[in-house]
Amino acid sequence: DQQVKQNSPSLSVQEGRISILNCDYTNSMFDYFLWYKKYPAEGPTFLISISSIKDKNEDGRFTVFLNKSAKHLSLHIVPSQPGDSAVYFCAAKASGGSNYKLTFGKGTLLTVNP
Amino acid sequence: DAGVTQSPTHLIKTRGQQVTLRCSPISGHKSVSWYQQVLGQGPQFIFQYYEKEERGRGNFPDRFSARQFPNYSSELNVNALLLGDSALYLCASSITGDSNQPQHFGDGTRLSIL
């Protein structure tokens, strides 16, 4: 049973436009959410995170929005650049006894076209 | 500062063999986590160690074991290798591992089983 779902395997956008990557979760115990970017032959690189007490967190071109009632979060990249082309993983951490592990989605391949 | 380092980068083994993967965390990080990523999936949690003690274990068989050393580096051991163990093995470190802080990943060890 997949607790973190990224339903879009791929997304293609034009350079300079907005990229919106979506993530849904089912576990109500998740209280901390992260986005990672992964290039081929490299490990995941941390991008941005958000705690469940917030609904928005911004860092430069990257903004993460959290809708707890819908169990949905999204990553906005504005403006998109060709170097942003990578696989993006949504991850979540639960509160309580299993607060040490990250649960990942399957990832979304973002392609930014020049 | 050096990031998380993993060795070797690539490894080829045959079924039934045993393998040891190594990880050095970011300086000052006391927690190390191991993840398995198979093609087309997100990373799956295997273990977390903190202060040389196992804090948590994912849904992996007893063929998988790990340990953490006094310098906080870690080894992942897999015995009686199966074809299905072919994957990218990722190590992540964080300061304590159990609070709202990101885990930082190494570039992984690509394990191929023939």
Short mmCIF file of C-alpha atoms in Angstrom, two decimals, chain B residues 30-103:
data_model
loop_
_atom_site.label_atom_id
_atom_site.label_comp_id
_atom_site.label_asym_id
_atom_site.label_seq_id
_atom_site.Cartn_x
_atom_site.Cartn_y
_atom_site.Cartn_z
CA LYS B 30 25.32 10.99 14.18
CA SER B 31 22.52 9.20 12.34
CA VAL B 32 22.85 7.04 9.24
CA SER B 33 19.98 5.55 7.27
CA TRP B 34 20.05 3.02 4.45
CA TYR B 35 17.59 2.91 1.55
CA GLN B 36 17.14 0.59 -1.42
CA GLN B 37 16.00 2.04 -4.73
CA VAL B 38 14.95 -0.29 -7.50
CA LEU B 39 14.35 0.97 -11.03
CA GLY B 40 11.18 3.02 -11.38
CA GLN B 41 10.53 3.23 -7.62
CA GLY B 42 11.34 5.66 -4.87
CA PRO B 43 13.88 4.76 -2.18
CA GLN B 44 12.65 2.20 0.36
CA PHE B 45 13.79 2.44 3.98
CA ILE B 46 16.00 -0.42 5.22
CA PHE B 47 17.63 0.69 8.50
CA GLN B 48 18.44 3.69 10.64
CA TYR B 49 21.29 3.79 13.14
CA TYR B 50 21.90 6.45 15.74
CA GLU B 51 24.79 6.45 18.20
CA LYS B 52 25.67 2.89 17.11
CA GLU B 53 22.23 1.56 17.96
CA GLU B 54 19.62 0.37 15.49
CA ARG B 55 16.70 2.76 15.77
CA GLY B 56 14.44 1.25 13.15
CA ARG B 57 14.16 -1.36 10.46
CA GLY B 58 12.06 -1.51 7.32
CA ASN B 59 10.34 -4.50 5.76
CA PHE B 60 13.46 -6.34 4.65
CA PRO B 61 14.51 -9.95 5.40
CA ASP B 62 17.13 -10.93 7.96
CA ARG B 63 19.63 -11.33 5.13
CA PHE B 64 20.04 -7.57 5.46
CA SER B 65 22.05 -6.33 8.42
CA ALA B 66 23.97 -3.20 9.30
CA ARG B 67 26.11 -1.63 11.94
CA GLN B 68 27.44 1.77 12.89
CA PHE B 69 30.93 2.45 14.15
CA PRO B 70 32.17 4.86 16.85
CA ASN B 71 33.10 7.39 14.13
CA TYR B 72 29.45 7.18 12.92
CA SER B 73 30.33 5.51 9.63
CA SER B 74 28.20 2.52 8.73
CA GLU B 75 28.20 -0.75 6.82
CA LEU B 76 25.29 -2.53 5.19
CA ASN B 77 25.66 -6.29 4.72
CA VAL B 78 23.51 -8.45 2.53
CA ASN B 79 23.88 -12.24 2.62
CA ALA B 80 22.71 -14.93 0.20
CA LEU B 81 22.17 -12.43 -2.58
CA LEU B 82 19.14 -12.81 -4.83
CA LEU B 83 18.53 -11.39 -8.28
CA GLY B 84 15.92 -9.09 -6.73
CA ASP B 85 18.59 -7.44 -4.59
CA SER B 86 19.87 -5.66 -7.69
CA ALA B 87 19.30 -1.99 -6.89
CA LEU B 88 20.84 1.32 -5.99
CA TYR B 89 21.67 1.37 -2.27
CA LEU B 90 21.57 4.83 -0.77
CA CYS B 91 22.98 6.04 2.50
CA ALA B 92 21.65 9.19 4.16
CA SER B 93 22.86 11.05 7.19
CA SER B 94 21.31 13.59 9.51
CA ILE B 95 22.18 15.12 12.85
CA THR B 96 19.90 12.96 14.99
CA GLY B 97 17.56 11.36 12.47
CA ASP B 98 14.36 11.63 14.41
CA SER B 99 13.34 15.27 14.25
CA ASN B 100 12.19 17.55 11.47
CA GLN B 101 15.50 17.86 9.70
CA PRO B 102 16.39 16.70 6.21
CA GLN B 103 18.39 13.57 5.54
#
